[in-house]
């Protein structure tokens, strides 16, 4: 295990921050204090930054695009290196304008941004403890972490349950304000609420099922897009205690 035990609730100003340790993985279990996931780190209070420093992070993987980063730069301990891996092709707002659903968004992530998914997973392999985040910690982070966990051998129901937790962890008032603002911009949208705040288990089930059908497994998906055999083996070693 890496880092030290920290009450993540003490990271004041964080959103959807959690440790993915403790998930069943065949005969093993995912290591605690190794891989964290979250939403934006732009609003950390000073004591939140201090609490985050006690995680002893060796890398932060930021999946946001340049406009998001410029508008809301992260507040991090000075010594933590950040790897920028923009995961969307195009802007976040384009998904609301097109009125696509989560399944289409996730299809585009795994099909059109596979190089970025591989880069993010490779960053998990290289340094731990590592934190992967985007703006909400739901979609880009959710897909990346789900693929990494699946490739490491974590049980499917555990991967899906970890993804599905997000909807209950988002701050209610902030989420409602975001939905109201976006609804004024896109009054005819049918997918807006799900895009902002939904993390339905069946959507992730179908995504992982499609990856299995097209590639054989999440492991094979990563291999087919540039991760090496050794890196996949190391991913399982660093994430899962057997």
PDB file of C-alpha atoms in Angstrom:
ATOM      1  CA  UNK A   1       0.000   0.000   0.000  1.00  0.00           C
ATOM      2  CA  UNK A   2       1.074   3.565  -0.697  1.00  0.00           C
ATOM      3  CA  UNK A   3       0.439   6.831   1.053  1.00  0.00           C
ATOM      4  CA  UNK A   4      -1.102   7.026   4.516  1.00  0.00           C
ATOM      5  CA  UNK A   5      -4.691   6.588   5.700  1.00  0.00           C
ATOM      6  CA  UNK A   6      -6.536   9.864   5.190  1.00  0.00           C
ATOM      7  CA  UNK A   7     -10.193  10.648   5.759  1.00  0.00           C
ATOM      8  CA  UNK A   8     -11.122  11.739   2.235  1.00  0.00           C
ATOM      9  CA  UNK A   9     -13.972  13.781   3.665  1.00  0.00           C
ATOM     10  CA  UNK A  10     -11.234  16.002   5.115  1.00  0.00           C
ATOM     11  CA  UNK A  11     -10.190  17.050   1.604  1.00  0.00           C
ATOM     12  CA  UNK A  12     -12.392  20.124   1.836  1.00  0.00           C
ATOM     13  CA  UNK A  13     -13.636  21.429  -1.496  1.00  0.00           C
ATOM     14  CA  UNK A  14     -13.154  18.154  -3.361  1.00  0.00           C
ATOM     15  CA  UNK A  15     -15.957  16.494  -5.281  1.00  0.00           C
ATOM     16  CA  UNK A  16     -16.633  12.795  -5.789  1.00  0.00           C
ATOM     17  CA  UNK A  17     -13.220  11.899  -4.355  1.00  0.00           C
ATOM     18  CA  UNK A  18     -12.755   8.237  -3.488  1.00  0.00           C
ATOM     19  CA  UNK A  19     -10.306   5.391  -3.187  1.00  0.00           C
ATOM     20  CA  UNK A  20     -11.005   2.399  -5.458  1.00  0.00           C
ATOM     21  CA  UNK A  21      -9.365   0.006  -3.026  1.00  0.00           C
ATOM     22  CA  UNK A  22     -11.282  -2.900  -1.531  1.00  0.00           C
ATOM     23  CA  UNK A  23     -12.970  -4.188  -4.708  1.00  0.00           C
ATOM     24  CA  UNK A  24     -13.119  -7.947  -5.339  1.00  0.00           C
ATOM     25  CA  UNK A  25     -10.824  -9.151  -8.106  1.00  0.00           C
ATOM     26  CA  UNK A  26     -11.149 -12.901  -8.546  1.00  0.00           C
ATOM     27  CA  UNK A  27      -9.219 -14.292  -5.611  1.00  0.00           C
ATOM     28  CA  UNK A  28      -7.739 -10.897  -4.773  1.00  0.00           C
ATOM     29  CA  UNK A  29      -8.783  -7.387  -3.817  1.00  0.00           C
ATOM     30  CA  UNK A  30      -7.839  -3.955  -5.129  1.00  0.00           C
ATOM     31  CA  UNK A  31      -5.174  -2.216  -3.080  1.00  0.00           C
ATOM     32  CA  UNK A  32      -6.150   0.745  -0.972  1.00  0.00           C
ATOM     33  CA  UNK A  33      -4.292   4.070  -1.206  1.00  0.00           C
ATOM     34  CA  UNK A  34      -3.111   3.247  -4.715  1.00  0.00           C
ATOM     35  CA  UNK A  35      -5.688   4.593  -7.210  1.00  0.00           C
ATOM     36  CA  UNK A  36      -7.979   7.494  -6.410  1.00  0.00           C
ATOM     37  CA  UNK A  37     -10.628   9.105  -8.591  1.00  0.00           C
ATOM     38  CA  UNK A  38     -12.416  12.427  -8.312  1.00  0.00           C
ATOM     39  CA  UNK A  39     -14.055  15.374  -9.942  1.00  0.00           C
ATOM     40  CA  UNK A  40     -12.546  18.848 -10.093  1.00  0.00           C
ATOM     41  CA  UNK A  41      -9.775  19.837  -7.713  1.00  0.00           C
ATOM     42  CA  UNK A  42     -10.189  23.524  -8.518  1.00  0.00           C
ATOM     43  CA  UNK A  43     -12.144  24.409  -5.394  1.00  0.00           C
ATOM     44  CA  UNK A  44     -10.051  22.831  -2.654  1.00  0.00           C
ATOM     45  CA  UNK A  45      -9.847  24.870   0.519  1.00  0.00           C
ATOM     46  CA  UNK A  46      -6.413  25.423   2.023  1.00  0.00           C
ATOM     47  CA  UNK A  47      -6.971  22.626   4.531  1.00  0.00           C
ATOM     48  CA  UNK A  48      -8.221  20.464   1.661  1.00  0.00           C
ATOM     49  CA  UNK A  49      -4.912  20.958  -0.157  1.00  0.00           C
ATOM     50  CA  UNK A  50      -3.101  20.044   3.057  1.00  0.00           C
ATOM     51  CA  UNK A  51      -5.214  16.916   3.460  1.00  0.00           C
ATOM     52  CA  UNK A  52      -4.622  15.945  -0.169  1.00  0.00           C
ATOM     53  CA  UNK A  53      -0.875  16.263   0.379  1.00  0.00           C
ATOM     54  CA  UNK A  54      -1.110  13.518   3.003  1.00  0.00           C
ATOM     55  CA  UNK A  55      -2.151  11.058   0.290  1.00  0.00           C
ATOM     56  CA  UNK A  56       1.470  11.237  -0.935  1.00  0.00           C
ATOM     57  CA  UNK A  57       0.311  11.314  -4.548  1.00  0.00           C
ATOM     58  CA  UNK A  58       3.023  10.659  -7.089  1.00  0.00           C
ATOM     59  CA  UNK A  59       0.903  11.676 -10.061  1.00  0.00           C
ATOM     60  CA  UNK A  60      -2.382  13.356 -10.946  1.00  0.00           C
ATOM     61  CA  UNK A  61      -3.948  12.534 -14.314  1.00  0.00           C
ATOM     62  CA  UNK A  62      -6.170  15.409 -15.476  1.00  0.00           C
ATOM     63  CA  UNK A  63      -8.580  14.348 -18.234  1.00  0.00           C
ATOM     64  CA  UNK A  64     -10.018  17.826 -18.841  1.00  0.00           C
ATOM     65  CA  UNK A  65      -9.500  19.880 -21.978  1.00  0.00           C
ATOM     66  CA  UNK A  66      -7.518  23.121 -22.111  1.00  0.00           C
ATOM     67  CA  UNK A  67     -10.574  25.370 -21.764  1.00  0.00           C
ATOM     68  CA  UNK A  68     -11.694  23.557 -18.613  1.00  0.00           C
ATOM     69  CA  UNK A  69      -8.230  23.725 -17.085  1.00  0.00           C
ATOM     70  CA  UNK A  70      -7.843  27.428 -17.904  1.00  0.00           C
ATOM     71  CA  UNK A  71     -11.248  28.236 -16.435  1.00  0.00           C
ATOM     72  CA  UNK A  72     -10.764  26.151 -13.291  1.00  0.00           C
ATOM     73  CA  UNK A  73      -7.099  25.377 -12.572  1.00  0.00           C
ATOM     74  CA  UNK A  74      -6.523  22.683  -9.980  1.00  0.00           C
ATOM     75  CA  UNK A  75      -5.331  23.499  -6.471  1.00  0.00           C
ATOM     76  CA  UNK A  76      -2.736  20.872  -5.658  1.00  0.00           C
ATOM     77  CA  UNK A  77       0.253  20.407  -3.380  1.00  0.00           C
ATOM     78  CA  UNK A  78       3.167  22.001  -5.206  1.00  0.00           C
ATOM     79  CA  UNK A  79       5.226  18.836  -5.514  1.00  0.00           C
ATOM     80  CA  UNK A  80       2.601  16.700  -7.254  1.00  0.00           C
ATOM     81  CA  UNK A  81       3.264  16.232 -11.004  1.00  0.00           C
ATOM     82  CA  UNK A  82       0.229  16.552 -13.260  1.00  0.00           C
ATOM     83  CA  UNK A  83      -0.191  14.660 -16.519  1.00  0.00           C
ATOM     84  CA  UNK A  84      -2.680  16.282 -18.870  1.00  0.00           C
ATOM     85  CA  UNK A  85      -4.595  13.748 -20.961  1.00  0.00           C
ATOM     86  CA  UNK A  86      -7.573  15.509 -22.630  1.00  0.00           C
ATOM     87  CA  UNK A  87     -10.075  12.758 -23.280  1.00  0.00           C
ATOM     88  CA  UNK A  88     -12.793  14.346 -25.403  1.00  0.00           C
ATOM     89  CA  UNK A  89     -12.540  15.115 -29.101  1.00  0.00           C
ATOM     90  CA  UNK A  90     -14.186  18.505 -29.126  1.00  0.00           C
ATOM     91  CA  UNK A  91     -15.596  20.503 -26.232  1.00  0.00           C
ATOM     92  CA  UNK A  92     -17.695  19.255 -23.334  1.00  0.00           C
ATOM     93  CA  UNK A  93     -20.518  21.589 -24.331  1.00  0.00           C
ATOM     94  CA  UNK A  94     -20.777  19.915 -27.744  1.00  0.00           C
ATOM     95  CA  UNK A  95     -22.390  16.868 -26.139  1.00  0.00           C
ATOM     96  CA  UNK A  96     -25.222  18.995 -24.793  1.00  0.00           C
ATOM     97  CA  UNK A  97     -25.636  20.765 -28.126  1.00  0.00           C
ATOM     98  CA  UNK A  98     -25.838  17.422 -29.945  1.00  0.00           C
ATOM     99  CA  UNK A  99     -28.111  15.995 -27.235  1.00  0.00           C
ATOM    100  CA  UNK A 100     -26.351  12.632 -27.182  1.00  0.00           C
ATOM    101  CA  UNK A 101     -26.830  10.105 -24.385  1.00  0.00           C
ATOM    102  CA  UNK A 102     -24.261   8.569 -22.100  1.00  0.00           C
ATOM    103  CA  UNK A 103     -23.962   5.418 -24.200  1.00  0.00           C
ATOM    104  CA  UNK A 104     -22.995   7.422 -27.272  1.00  0.00           C
ATOM    105  CA  UNK A 105     -20.611   9.564 -25.245  1.00  0.00           C
ATOM    106  CA  UNK A 106     -18.891   6.465 -23.863  1.00  0.00           C
ATOM    107  CA  UNK A 107     -18.749   4.867 -27.301  1.00  0.00           C
ATOM    108  CA  UNK A 108     -16.922   7.935 -28.571  1.00  0.00           C
ATOM    109  CA  UNK A 109     -14.494   7.837 -25.644  1.00  0.00           C
ATOM    110  CA  UNK A 110     -13.465   4.220 -26.214  1.00  0.00           C
ATOM    111  CA  UNK A 111     -13.570   4.392 -30.013  1.00  0.00           C
ATOM    112  CA  UNK A 112     -12.344   7.891 -30.801  1.00  0.00           C
ATOM    113  CA  UNK A 113     -10.113   8.638 -27.803  1.00  0.00           C
ATOM    114  CA  UNK A 114      -8.491   5.236 -27.347  1.00  0.00           C
ATOM    115  CA  UNK A 115      -4.986   6.725 -27.454  1.00  0.00           C
ATOM    116  CA  UNK A 116      -5.868   9.008 -24.541  1.00  0.00           C
ATOM    117  CA  UNK A 117      -7.445   6.148 -22.576  1.00  0.00           C
ATOM    118  CA  UNK A 118      -4.226   4.171 -23.008  1.00  0.00           C
ATOM    119  CA  UNK A 119      -2.106   7.165 -21.924  1.00  0.00           C
ATOM    120  CA  UNK A 120      -4.204   7.584 -18.789  1.00  0.00           C
ATOM    121  CA  UNK A 121      -4.027   3.897 -17.912  1.00  0.00           C
ATOM    122  CA  UNK A 122      -0.283   3.896 -18.574  1.00  0.00           C
ATOM    123  CA  UNK A 123       0.069   6.737 -16.062  1.00  0.00           C
ATOM    124  CA  UNK A 124      -1.639   4.527 -13.472  1.00  0.00           C
ATOM    125  CA  UNK A 125       0.894   1.791 -14.213  1.00  0.00           C
ATOM    126  CA  UNK A 126       3.892   4.103 -13.892  1.00  0.00           C
ATOM    127  CA  UNK A 127       3.215   5.912 -10.599  1.00  0.00           C
ATOM    128  CA  UNK A 128       1.195   5.206  -7.488  1.00  0.00           C
ATOM    129  CA  UNK A 129      -0.544   6.570  -5.542  1.00  0.00           C
ATOM    130  CA  UNK A 130      -2.223   8.197  -8.531  1.00  0.00           C
ATOM    131  CA  UNK A 131      -5.389  10.259  -8.813  1.00  0.00           C
ATOM    132  CA  UNK A 132      -7.423  10.344 -12.037  1.00  0.00           C
ATOM    133  CA  UNK A 133      -9.957  13.139 -12.411  1.00  0.00           C
ATOM    134  CA  UNK A 134     -12.006  15.261 -14.778  1.00  0.00           C
ATOM    135  CA  UNK A 135     -14.611  17.926 -13.993  1.00  0.00           C
ATOM    136  CA  UNK A 136     -17.290  15.792 -12.340  1.00  0.00           C
ATOM    137  CA  UNK A 137     -15.404  12.513 -12.037  1.00  0.00           C
ATOM    138  CA  UNK A 138     -18.254  10.653 -13.712  1.00  0.00           C
ATOM    139  CA  UNK A 139     -17.778  10.053 -17.440  1.00  0.00           C
ATOM    140  CA  UNK A 140     -14.175  10.466 -18.579  1.00  0.00           C
ATOM    141  CA  UNK A 141     -12.916   9.340 -15.190  1.00  0.00           C
ATOM    142  CA  UNK A 142     -15.611   6.675 -14.954  1.00  0.00           C
ATOM    143  CA  UNK A 143     -14.762   5.074 -18.299  1.00  0.00           C
ATOM    144  CA  UNK A 144     -10.991   5.263 -17.746  1.00  0.00           C
ATOM    145  CA  UNK A 145     -11.139   3.768 -14.271  1.00  0.00           C
ATOM    146  CA  UNK A 146     -13.628   1.084 -15.348  1.00  0.00           C
ATOM    147  CA  UNK A 147     -11.382   0.000 -18.222  1.00  0.00           C
ATOM    148  CA  UNK A 148      -8.299  -0.023 -15.964  1.00  0.00           C
ATOM    149  CA  UNK A 149     -10.025  -2.013 -13.230  1.00  0.00           C
ATOM    150  CA  UNK A 150     -11.500  -4.473 -15.715  1.00  0.00           C
ATOM    151  CA  UNK A 151      -8.122  -5.020 -17.378  1.00  0.00           C
ATOM    152  CA  UNK A 152      -6.580  -5.592 -13.935  1.00  0.00           C
ATOM    153  CA  UNK A 153      -9.039  -8.429 -13.287  1.00  0.00           C
ATOM    154  CA  UNK A 154     -11.567  -6.727 -11.012  1.00  0.00           C
ATOM    155  CA  UNK A 155     -14.943  -8.464 -10.929  1.00  0.00           C
ATOM    156  CA  UNK A 156     -17.432  -6.955 -13.366  1.00  0.00           C
ATOM    157  CA  UNK A 157     -20.108  -6.277 -10.751  1.00  0.00           C
ATOM    158  CA  UNK A 158     -17.570  -4.425  -8.612  1.00  0.00           C
ATOM    159  CA  UNK A 159     -16.414  -2.281 -11.550  1.00  0.00           C
ATOM    160  CA  UNK A 160     -20.004  -1.383 -12.402  1.00  0.00           C
ATOM    161  CA  UNK A 161     -20.908  -0.656  -8.771  1.00  0.00           C
ATOM    162  CA  UNK A 162     -17.921   1.668  -8.394  1.00  0.00           C
ATOM    163  CA  UNK A 163     -19.023   3.599 -11.486  1.00  0.00           C
ATOM    164  CA  UNK A 164     -22.641   3.745 -10.331  1.00  0.00           C
ATOM    165  CA  UNK A 165     -21.713   5.268  -6.945  1.00  0.00           C
ATOM    166  CA  UNK A 166     -21.059   8.662  -8.517  1.00  0.00           C
ATOM    167  CA  UNK A 167     -24.680   9.783  -8.890  1.00  0.00           C
ATOM    168  CA  UNK A 168     -25.185   9.592  -5.130  1.00  0.00           C
ATOM    169  CA  UNK A 169     -21.949  11.455  -4.380  1.00  0.00           C
ATOM    170  CA  UNK A 170     -22.512  14.595  -6.448  1.00  0.00           C
ATOM    171  CA  UNK A 171     -23.427  17.752  -4.477  1.00  0.00           C
ATOM    172  CA  UNK A 172     -27.152  18.263  -4.911  1.00  0.00           C
ATOM    173  CA  UNK A 173     -27.248  22.067  -4.986  1.00  0.00           C
ATOM    174  CA  UNK A 174     -24.344  22.375  -7.416  1.00  0.00           C
ATOM    175  CA  UNK A 175     -25.818  19.725  -9.686  1.00  0.00           C
ATOM    176  CA  UNK A 176     -29.220  21.417  -9.747  1.00  0.00           C
ATOM    177  CA  UNK A 177     -27.619  24.777 -10.550  1.00  0.00           C
ATOM    178  CA  UNK A 178     -25.648  23.259 -13.426  1.00  0.00           C
ATOM    179  CA  UNK A 179     -28.758  21.537 -14.798  1.00  0.00           C
ATOM    180  CA  UNK A 180     -30.808  24.747 -14.567  1.00  0.00           C
ATOM    181  CA  UNK A 181     -28.104  26.753 -16.355  1.00  0.00           C
ATOM    182  CA  UNK A 182     -27.696  24.178 -19.121  1.00  0.00           C
ATOM    183  CA  UNK A 183     -31.456  23.782 -19.497  1.00  0.00           C
ATOM    184  CA  UNK A 184     -31.676  27.484 -20.296  1.00  0.00           C
ATOM    185  CA  UNK A 185     -29.068  26.988 -23.038  1.00  0.00           C
ATOM    186  CA  UNK A 186     -30.538  23.734 -24.394  1.00  0.00           C
ATOM    187  CA  UNK A 187     -34.276  23.767 -23.620  1.00  0.00           C
ATOM    188  CA  UNK A 188     -35.050  20.853 -25.935  1.00  0.00           C
ATOM    189  CA  UNK A 189     -32.407  18.460 -24.629  1.00  0.00           C
ATOM    190  CA  UNK A 190     -33.681  15.019 -23.695  1.00  0.00           C
ATOM    191  CA  UNK A 191     -30.408  13.730 -22.219  1.00  0.00           C
ATOM    192  CA  UNK A 192     -29.268  16.721 -20.209  1.00  0.00           C
ATOM    193  CA  UNK A 193     -29.970  15.433 -16.692  1.00  0.00           C
ATOM    194  CA  UNK A 194     -28.314  12.096 -17.401  1.00  0.00           C
ATOM    195  CA  UNK A 195     -25.275  13.771 -18.935  1.00  0.00           C
ATOM    196  CA  UNK A 196     -24.857  16.039 -15.916  1.00  0.00           C
ATOM    197  CA  UNK A 197     -25.596  13.669 -13.058  1.00  0.00           C
ATOM    198  CA  UNK A 198     -26.439  10.134 -14.180  1.00  0.00           C
ATOM    199  CA  UNK A 199     -24.259   7.071 -13.670  1.00  0.00           C
ATOM    200  CA  UNK A 200     -26.646   4.179 -14.427  1.00  0.00           C
ATOM    201  CA  UNK A 201     -25.194   0.739 -13.826  1.00  0.00           C
ATOM    202  CA  UNK A 202     -26.716  -0.663 -17.007  1.00  0.00           C
ATOM    203  CA  UNK A 203     -24.888   1.911 -19.154  1.00  0.00           C
ATOM    204  CA  UNK A 204     -21.521   0.751 -17.843  1.00  0.00           C
ATOM    205  CA  UNK A 205     -22.602  -2.888 -18.120  1.00  0.00           C
ATOM    206  CA  UNK A 206     -23.346  -2.385 -21.804  1.00  0.00           C
ATOM    207  CA  UNK A 207     -20.136  -0.463 -22.449  1.00  0.00           C
ATOM    208  CA  UNK A 208     -17.963  -3.189 -20.938  1.00  0.00           C
ATOM    209  CA  UNK A 209     -20.025  -5.820 -22.723  1.00  0.00           C
ATOM    210  CA  UNK A 210     -19.424  -4.061 -26.034  1.00  0.00           C
ATOM    211  CA  UNK A 211     -15.689  -3.906 -25.351  1.00  0.00           C
ATOM    212  CA  UNK A 212     -15.753  -7.647 -24.648  1.00  0.00           C
ATOM    213  CA  UNK A 213     -17.705  -8.331 -27.831  1.00  0.00           C
ATOM    214  CA  UNK A 214     -15.420  -6.232 -30.052  1.00  0.00           C
ATOM    215  CA  UNK A 215     -12.021  -6.899 -28.484  1.00  0.00           C
ATOM    216  CA  UNK A 216     -12.387  -9.922 -26.229  1.00  0.00           C
ATOM    217  CA  UNK A 217     -11.824  -8.032 -22.958  1.00  0.00           C
ATOM    218  CA  UNK A 218     -10.780  -4.667 -21.548  1.00  0.00           C
ATOM    219  CA  UNK A 219      -7.255  -6.073 -21.404  1.00  0.00           C
ATOM    220  CA  UNK A 220      -7.365  -6.823 -25.133  1.00  0.00           C
ATOM    221  CA  UNK A 221      -8.805  -3.374 -25.827  1.00  0.00           C
ATOM    222  CA  UNK A 222      -5.790  -1.749 -24.162  1.00  0.00           C
ATOM    223  CA  UNK A 223      -3.370  -4.096 -25.897  1.00  0.00           C
ATOM    224  CA  UNK A 224      -4.906  -3.385 -29.291  1.00  0.00           C
ATOM    225  CA  UNK A 225      -4.440   0.369 -28.758  1.00  0.00           C
ATOM    226  CA  UNK A 226      -0.835   0.381 -27.639  1.00  0.00           C
ATOM    227  CA  UNK A 227      -0.448  -0.841 -24.071  1.00  0.00           C
ATOM    228  CA  UNK A 228       2.186  -3.583 -23.907  1.00  0.00           C
ATOM    229  CA  UNK A 229       1.786  -7.047 -22.408  1.00  0.00           C
ATOM    230  CA  UNK A 230       4.227  -6.100 -19.660  1.00  0.00           C
ATOM    231  CA  UNK A 231       2.256  -2.962 -18.860  1.00  0.00           C
ATOM    232  CA  UNK A 232      -1.001  -4.903 -18.592  1.00  0.00           C
ATOM    233  CA  UNK A 233       0.629  -7.412 -16.253  1.00  0.00           C
ATOM    234  CA  UNK A 234       2.030  -4.551 -14.175  1.00  0.00           C
ATOM    235  CA  UNK A 235      -1.407  -2.898 -14.073  1.00  0.00           C
ATOM    236  CA  UNK A 236      -2.809  -6.006 -12.425  1.00  0.00           C
ATOM    237  CA  UNK A 237       0.135  -6.235 -10.035  1.00  0.00           C
ATOM    238  CA  UNK A 238      -0.044  -2.644  -8.809  1.00  0.00           C
ATOM    239  CA  UNK A 239      -3.834  -2.501  -8.479  1.00  0.00           C
ATOM    240  CA  UNK A 240      -4.667  -5.944  -7.112  1.00  0.00           C
ATOM    241  CA  UNK A 241      -3.343  -7.765  -4.057  1.00  0.00           C
ATOM    242  CA  UNK A 242      -3.673 -11.526  -4.476  1.00  0.00           C
TER     243      UNK A 242
END
